Amino acid sequence: MTTCTYAETLSLENGWNLVGANSSLSLSNLKEKIGAENLQVIQGQKKTYQKSYVDDGKEFLNSFSVLEKGRGYWIKVNNAVDVEYDKTIYSSEESIDLIAGWNLINPPSDLNISEIMSQLGSTLEVIQGVSSTYQKAYVDEGKEFLNNFKEFKEPQGYWLKVTADTRLHFPVTSDTIAPLKPRLTTTPISTSDNEELVEIQGEVGTTVWVNGEKKGTIASNGIVTITLDTSGGEGTKTFSIVLRDASSNESEVLTVNIEKYISDATAIRFLNKATFGANKKSLKVFKEEGVSIWLDEQLALPNRPTHRHLRRTIDLAKKFEPSNHTATVEEYLADNDTVFNKNVASFQMRRYQMSAWFETAMSDQDQLRNKMAYALSQIIVESMADPIFTRRAETLADYFDILTKHAFGNYKDLLLEISHSSSMSLYLTFNGNRKTYQDGTTTIYPDENYAREIMQLFTIGLHQLNLDGTAKKDAQGNTIPTYTQEDITEIARVFTGWDIQRNNRYGRITFTGGDLTHPIELTEEYHDAEAKHILGVSIPAGLSASEEMEKFIDILMAHQNVAPFISKQLIMRLVKSNPTPAYVERVATVFNDNGEGVKGDLKAVVKAIFLDQEFWNDTAPQKFKEPTIAWTQLLRAFNAHNYDNFKVKGKDFNITDAFFINEPNLGNDPSRAFSVFNFYDNDYIPNDDYFKANGLVTPELQIQNDALLIRLNNYFAYNLKRQEQRHPNGWGNLGRDRYLLNADDEYNLVEKELEGSVDKHFESLNGVTRNEDNTADANGVTNRDRAVKALIELLDKKLTGSRTSEIKKELLFEHFKEAFYENKLIRADDPELKIYENIIVPIAVAIATSEINMVE
């Protein structure tokens, strides 16, 4: 908290000052504020204080004790000083008795020359202020232009000369006295927070206005606490603060400038949650804009291009297998009989689909939309676990396009399109569903798979919830089910009669059959069109199948559970594993109503998640990082981008402008969940006393074991080494990834530390051992040592925002410092490559897989 003082200021210059402060400052107050050694003389018309009397032991000669109402004073100081004081505002008529001759006064309020003349008339001879004067003699001699006095001004004193005893009145008129200017005694110079809390003291009842917006009212104790909004990007935040009274009189403006800064750690922490990883460009933009503007800009970006995953999947298939996919991308996207991959069922399609997902994660500008789609893919799950998808993975590309399309849309629309998608009809087996029929003596009922999971996993969950996500209990303390088996049976009837388009036979599922990238179609004869009763709501007979489906989705969206159930999962996927019930309730409230009466607005929901104070105030690690996300963050930190031209073994043509990545097998590859229940259980608690005692869940930790972490480390190292753009290794079969990384920052830093300049030659390595290295300082630290230290600092800043401890960085240095002196580097034909492989990559992997980076 920054403390502010509301005060008037008496500015005393070196030497004599004629003052008139409406305040009851005592001598001790003045000594304290001016300084006992600095204050030399206070001289009123009758009373005096002289420091010299004190020094000479004649203090009895001093008669001044306190500033008296209506009296002016001469004050002499050795050094200029500003004296703050509480101004006295008079609410009743005041007057000053004047004696014939000279009077040293302090006006209780402002009077102008006309008002003074009307009272004193011909008795007034002189008004003399510090820099203004009125003399009747000038008027009598026709030299009135020499008079420049206009009105009394506080905190100035004035000499008045009158020819007779009289009284000068200061009447109370309409309130035209402005409140006094607020003044900060401790100015907030800089902040990294989005708010700065300040306390202001002032006249009771006046209101505080900041940049034209009312912020509060001074309470009866003379204090109000207000918040200055310092959100936004880095730079100077300017606040104009005024006080306003009941008559709308305003004080002078107090201008406050606060420098806003955003640390790399704060920016990277946010970007790693809201995107697939921070890089130099996104870090710069975020620090310039701040979270609110950044979010608004991301949320405003259109979903362009449409069908981005499917487009890239088709494009890669055409590049790698041009003879198998001869139509244009647009022809394949059109809803017609030109069906992509139908007659081919390429074994490589899963690689193309995975590559399309990673290229999207790496390069698309609307990172927040894609990250939201990824979070939704772990709630509304589809995966390669369905055998048909292993050769028809284009349907998973279409599935991600649906999630991406609706990531900032309405959850109802997402459920509707997913329920009409060919991929979901196959994955949760309602494709080819028929209304109840007899097969001989056997009654065949509709498949209930999707009917169950759309409730249990996609919308309302198993048990009734409070708005804050906690379970409701009955009188016996038991949880309350959200649905019954009868509800599942009724819902299964809704999803009858649906089949993929362009199928050879209703319900037939083969690798080379049907259109898996367009919505399913209805066959009326297999649809159950009778009335249905679901979750206490009736769906009448006579509706079309699509109308029935929408009516059913409306029933789900109206359920009280959908807001807390989906809101909590989105928080867990995007931000933290253990949100407080209050956090869940705030987000669920927005899910229920975006402020305009709309339920299910995901744009409003994601904004509520990332702007919530729990996210910003809780700076401790909030969740374990998924391996796939750790990988995308590392790739984006090195600006992974398309490979411009490479050769594939067994093909007589080159591949141009492609991002190709095989399934990393990191435990949670996108759309590779083990089942519809996702990669991990949201309620998973590790076998650890701390987590068990505190009831803390760690879903992402459920898939991380020793074998996976070893694979993660090896996978990072292997792929970083093979993809750097200065030394790409593009030759090989389809099992090899092809994309390019940019390590220019690392190369340039190392060379500058080694040689003082950057020319990409690294001449200084040339076989020198540590004992022969003449760059060592008095402590034995060589240029190569300094290069290792600088590289650790750079990669720590790039990957974690400089969160690695000094102890850990020193351990890294001790481990890697000899790498520059190993024979494989100092005798290398290509030292640049060896520096990358043996120093840059190992340090990057060590930091990327560290405990600091693997939690967020």
PDB file of N, CA, C and O in Angstrom, residues 662-698:
ATOM      1  N   ASN A 662       6.258 -36.840 -36.529  1.00  0.00           N
ATOM      2  CA  ASN A 662       5.613 -38.096 -36.186  1.00  0.00           C
ATOM      3  C   ASN A 662       4.985 -38.007 -34.803  1.00  0.00           C
ATOM      4  O   ASN A 662       5.238 -37.082 -34.040  1.00  0.00           O
ATOM      5  N   GLU A 663       4.194 -38.982 -34.475  1.00  0.00           N
ATOM      6  CA  GLU A 663       3.600 -39.006 -33.140  1.00  0.00           C
ATOM      7  C   GLU A 663       4.718 -39.111 -32.105  1.00  0.00           C
ATOM      8  O   GLU A 663       5.474 -40.084 -32.088  1.00  0.00           O
ATOM      9  N   PRO A 664       4.868 -38.109 -31.229  1.00  0.00           N
ATOM     10  CA  PRO A 664       5.991 -38.122 -30.285  1.00  0.00           C
ATOM     11  C   PRO A 664       5.915 -39.228 -29.241  1.00  0.00           C
ATOM     12  O   PRO A 664       6.916 -39.618 -28.665  1.00  0.00           O
ATOM     13  N   ASN A 665       4.697 -39.738 -28.992  1.00  0.00           N
ATOM     14  CA  ASN A 665       4.507 -40.770 -27.973  1.00  0.00           C
ATOM     15  C   ASN A 665       5.013 -40.286 -26.618  1.00  0.00           C
ATOM     16  O   ASN A 665       5.796 -40.968 -25.950  1.00  0.00           O
ATOM     17  N   LEU A 666       4.539 -39.095 -26.227  1.00  0.00           N
ATOM     18  CA  LEU A 666       4.966 -38.480 -24.968  1.00  0.00           C
ATOM     19  C   LEU A 666       3.949 -38.672 -23.846  1.00  0.00           C
ATOM     20  O   LEU A 666       4.042 -38.029 -22.812  1.00  0.00           O
ATOM     21  N   GLY A 667       2.986 -39.529 -24.071  1.00  0.00           N
ATOM     22  CA  GLY A 667       2.033 -39.813 -23.000  1.00  0.00           C
ATOM     23  C   GLY A 667       0.717 -39.093 -23.134  1.00  0.00           C
ATOM     24  O   GLY A 667      -0.294 -39.550 -22.589  1.00  0.00           O
ATOM     25  N   ASN A 668       0.700 -37.956 -23.837  1.00  0.00           N
ATOM     26  CA  ASN A 668      -0.569 -37.261 -24.061  1.00  0.00           C
ATOM     27  C   ASN A 668      -0.544 -36.546 -25.401  1.00  0.00           C
ATOM     28  O   ASN A 668      -0.937 -35.387 -25.516  1.00  0.00           O
ATOM     29  N   ASP A 669      -0.099 -37.249 -26.435  1.00  0.00           N
ATOM     30  CA  ASP A 669      -0.144 -36.674 -27.779  1.00  0.00           C
ATOM     31  C   ASP A 669      -1.578 -36.292 -28.118  1.00  0.00           C
ATOM     32  O   ASP A 669      -2.521 -37.031 -27.791  1.00  0.00           O
ATOM     33  N   PRO A 670      -1.787 -35.159 -28.771  1.00  0.00           N
ATOM     34  CA  PRO A 670      -3.143 -34.690 -29.064  1.00  0.00           C
ATOM     35  C   PRO A 670      -3.958 -35.738 -29.820  1.00  0.00           C
ATOM     36  O   PRO A 670      -3.473 -36.365 -30.759  1.00  0.00           O
ATOM     37  N   SER A 671      -5.190 -35.936 -29.386  1.00  0.00           N
ATOM     38  CA  SER A 671      -6.137 -36.914 -29.935  1.00  0.00           C
ATOM     39  C   SER A 671      -5.581 -38.329 -29.923  1.00  0.00           C
ATOM     40  O   SER A 671      -5.906 -39.149 -30.782  1.00  0.00           O
ATOM     41  N   ARG A 672      -4.764 -38.606 -28.899  1.00  0.00           N
ATOM     42  CA  ARG A 672      -4.241 -39.967 -28.747  1.00  0.00           C
ATOM     43  C   ARG A 672      -4.543 -40.510 -27.344  1.00  0.00           C
ATOM     44  O   ARG A 672      -3.812 -41.341 -26.810  1.00  0.00           O
ATOM     45  N   ALA A 673      -5.623 -40.035 -26.735  1.00  0.00           N
ATOM     46  CA  ALA A 673      -5.993 -40.508 -25.399  1.00  0.00           C
ATOM     47  C   ALA A 673      -6.297 -42.000 -25.442  1.00  0.00           C
ATOM     48  O   ALA A 673      -6.686 -42.552 -26.474  1.00  0.00           O
ATOM     49  N   PHE A 674      -6.135 -42.633 -24.299  1.00  0.00           N
ATOM     50  CA  PHE A 674      -6.330 -44.074 -24.232  1.00  0.00           C
ATOM     51  C   PHE A 674      -7.806 -44.449 -24.346  1.00  0.00           C
ATOM     52  O   PHE A 674      -8.142 -45.556 -24.770  1.00  0.00           O
ATOM     53  N   SER A 675      -8.683 -43.532 -23.956  1.00  0.00           N
ATOM     54  CA  SER A 675     -10.113 -43.787 -24.018  1.00  0.00           C
ATOM     55  C   SER A 675     -10.841 -42.452 -23.967  1.00  0.00           C
ATOM     56  O   SER A 675     -10.217 -41.389 -23.894  1.00  0.00           O
ATOM     57  N   VAL A 676     -12.164 -42.523 -23.962  1.00  0.00           N
ATOM     58  CA  VAL A 676     -12.963 -41.304 -23.874  1.00  0.00           C
ATOM     59  C   VAL A 676     -12.775 -40.613 -22.534  1.00  0.00           C
ATOM     60  O   VAL A 676     -13.150 -39.450 -22.362  1.00  0.00           O
ATOM     61  N   PHE A 677     -12.159 -41.315 -21.563  1.00  0.00           N
ATOM     62  CA  PHE A 677     -11.915 -40.723 -20.246  1.00  0.00           C
ATOM     63  C   PHE A 677     -10.603 -39.942 -20.204  1.00  0.00           C
ATOM     64  O   PHE A 677     -10.115 -39.591 -19.121  1.00  0.00           O
ATOM     65  N   ASN A 678     -10.033 -39.668 -21.345  1.00  0.00           N
ATOM     66  CA  ASN A 678      -8.855 -38.805 -21.476  1.00  0.00           C
ATOM     67  C   ASN A 678      -7.596 -39.535 -21.005  1.00  0.00           C
ATOM     68  O   ASN A 678      -7.592 -40.726 -20.743  1.00  0.00           O
ATOM     69  N   PHE A 679      -6.507 -38.786 -20.909  1.00  0.00           N
ATOM     70  CA  PHE A 679      -5.214 -39.366 -20.547  1.00  0.00           C
ATOM     71  C   PHE A 679      -5.110 -39.650 -19.052  1.00  0.00           C
ATOM     72  O   PHE A 679      -4.355 -40.512 -18.625  1.00  0.00           O
ATOM     73  N   TYR A 680      -5.834 -38.868 -18.261  1.00  0.00           N
ATOM     74  CA  TYR A 680      -5.673 -38.945 -16.819  1.00  0.00           C
ATOM     75  C   TYR A 680      -6.993 -38.629 -16.138  1.00  0.00           C
ATOM     76  O   TYR A 680      -7.912 -38.062 -16.732  1.00  0.00           O
ATOM     77  N   ASP A 681      -7.058 -39.011 -14.886  1.00  0.00           N
ATOM     78  CA  ASP A 681      -8.254 -38.831 -14.076  1.00  0.00           C
ATOM     79  C   ASP A 681      -8.171 -37.483 -13.362  1.00  0.00           C
ATOM     80  O   ASP A 681      -7.183 -37.190 -12.689  1.00  0.00           O
ATOM     81  N   ASN A 682      -9.217 -36.686 -13.482  1.00  0.00           N
ATOM     82  CA  ASN A 682      -9.227 -35.380 -12.813  1.00  0.00           C
ATOM     83  C   ASN A 682      -9.126 -35.486 -11.300  1.00  0.00           C
ATOM     84  O   ASN A 682      -8.751 -34.516 -10.631  1.00  0.00           O
ATOM     85  N   ASP A 683      -9.445 -36.638 -10.747  1.00  0.00           N
ATOM     86  CA  ASP A 683      -9.418 -36.817  -9.289  1.00  0.00           C
ATOM     87  C   ASP A 683      -8.164 -37.549  -8.818  1.00  0.00           C
ATOM     88  O   ASP A 683      -8.091 -37.958  -7.651  1.00  0.00           O
ATOM     89  N   TYR A 684      -7.182 -37.691  -9.676  1.00  0.00           N
ATOM     90  CA  TYR A 684      -5.986 -38.451  -9.301  1.00  0.00           C
ATOM     91  C   TYR A 684      -5.174 -37.728  -8.233  1.00  0.00           C
ATOM     92  O   TYR A 684      -4.819 -36.550  -8.376  1.00  0.00           O
ATOM     93  N   ILE A 685      -4.889 -38.432  -7.144  1.00  0.00           N
ATOM     94  CA  ILE A 685      -4.015 -37.935  -6.074  1.00  0.00           C
ATOM     95  C   ILE A 685      -2.831 -38.878  -5.971  1.00  0.00           C
ATOM     96  O   ILE A 685      -3.015 -40.085  -5.788  1.00  0.00           O
ATOM     97  N   PRO A 686      -1.608 -38.374  -6.106  1.00  0.00           N
ATOM     98  CA  PRO A 686      -0.438 -39.262  -6.061  1.00  0.00           C
ATOM     99  C   PRO A 686      -0.247 -39.869  -4.672  1.00  0.00           C
ATOM    100  O   PRO A 686      -0.756 -39.348  -3.677  1.00  0.00           O
ATOM    101  N   ASN A 687       0.491 -40.950  -4.638  1.00  0.00           N
ATOM    102  CA  ASN A 687       0.766 -41.630  -3.369  1.00  0.00           C
ATOM    103  C   ASN A 687       1.857 -40.876  -2.615  1.00  0.00           C
ATOM    104  O   ASN A 687       3.005 -41.308  -2.513  1.00  0.00           O
ATOM    105  N   ASP A 688       1.471 -39.742  -2.098  1.00  0.00           N
ATOM    106  CA  ASP A 688       2.400 -38.845  -1.412  1.00  0.00           C
ATOM    107  C   ASP A 688       1.669 -38.254  -0.217  1.00  0.00           C
ATOM    108  O   ASP A 688       0.513 -37.811  -0.331  1.00  0.00           O
ATOM    109  N   ASP A 689       2.330 -38.243   0.931  1.00  0.00           N
ATOM    110  CA  ASP A 689       1.674 -37.802   2.163  1.00  0.00           C
ATOM    111  C   ASP A 689       1.151 -36.380   2.065  1.00  0.00           C
ATOM    112  O   ASP A 689       0.049 -36.080   2.540  1.00  0.00           O
ATOM    113  N   TYR A 690       1.937 -35.469   1.451  1.00  0.00           N
ATOM    114  CA  TYR A 690       1.511 -34.069   1.369  1.00  0.00           C
ATOM    115  C   TYR A 690       0.244 -33.932   0.533  1.00  0.00           C
ATOM    116  O   TYR A 690      -0.723 -33.284   0.953  1.00  0.00           O
ATOM    117  N   PHE A 691       0.243 -34.558  -0.637  1.00  0.00           N
ATOM    118  CA  PHE A 691      -0.919 -34.424  -1.524  1.00  0.00           C
ATOM    119  C   PHE A 691      -2.136 -35.119  -0.915  1.00  0.00           C
ATOM    120  O   PHE A 691      -3.258 -34.605  -0.999  1.00  0.00           O
ATOM    121  N   LYS A 692      -1.928 -36.265  -0.290  1.00  0.00           N
ATOM    122  CA  LYS A 692      -3.051 -36.975   0.316  1.00  0.00           C
ATOM    123  C   LYS A 692      -3.613 -36.210   1.502  1.00  0.00           C
ATOM    124  O   LYS A 692      -4.830 -36.105   1.664  1.00  0.00           O
ATOM    125  N   ALA A 693      -2.728 -35.665   2.329  1.00  0.00           N
ATOM    126  CA  ALA A 693      -3.191 -34.940   3.515  1.00  0.00           C
ATOM    127  C   ALA A 693      -3.973 -33.698   3.154  1.00  0.00           C
ATOM    128  O   ALA A 693      -4.907 -33.301   3.858  1.00  0.00           O
ATOM    129  N   ASN A 694      -3.602 -33.056   2.047  1.00  0.00           N
ATOM    130  CA  ASN A 694      -4.255 -31.807   1.637  1.00  0.00           C
ATOM    131  C   ASN A 694      -5.311 -32.006   0.562  1.00  0.00           C
ATOM    132  O   ASN A 694      -5.921 -31.041   0.117  1.00  0.00           O
ATOM    133  N   GLY A 695      -5.522 -33.258   0.154  1.00  0.00           N
ATOM    134  CA  GLY A 695      -6.543 -33.542  -0.846  1.00  0.00           C
ATOM    135  C   GLY A 695      -6.272 -32.881  -2.182  1.00  0.00           C
ATOM    136  O   GLY A 695      -7.203 -32.458  -2.881  1.00  0.00           O
ATOM    137  N   LEU A 696      -4.998 -32.792  -2.584  1.00  0.00           N
ATOM    138  CA  LEU A 696      -4.624 -32.097  -3.814  1.00  0.00           C
ATOM    139  C   LEU A 696      -4.518 -33.087  -4.965  1.00  0.00           C
ATOM    140  O   LEU A 696      -3.814 -34.100  -4.871  1.00  0.00           O
ATOM    141  N   VAL A 697      -5.211 -32.783  -6.038  1.00  0.00           N
ATOM    142  CA  VAL A 697      -5.156 -33.639  -7.222  1.00  0.00           C
ATOM    143  C   VAL A 697      -4.044 -33.171  -8.154  1.00  0.00           C
ATOM    144  O   VAL A 697      -3.702 -31.985  -8.196  1.00  0.00           O
ATOM    145  N   THR A 698      -3.477 -34.121  -8.900  1.00  0.00           N
ATOM    146  CA  THR A 698      -2.432 -33.814  -9.885  1.00  0.00           C
ATOM    147  C   THR A 698      -2.667 -34.671 -11.125  1.00  0.00           C
ATOM    148  O   THR A 698      -1.920 -35.622 -11.384  1.00  0.00           O
TER     149      THR A 698
END
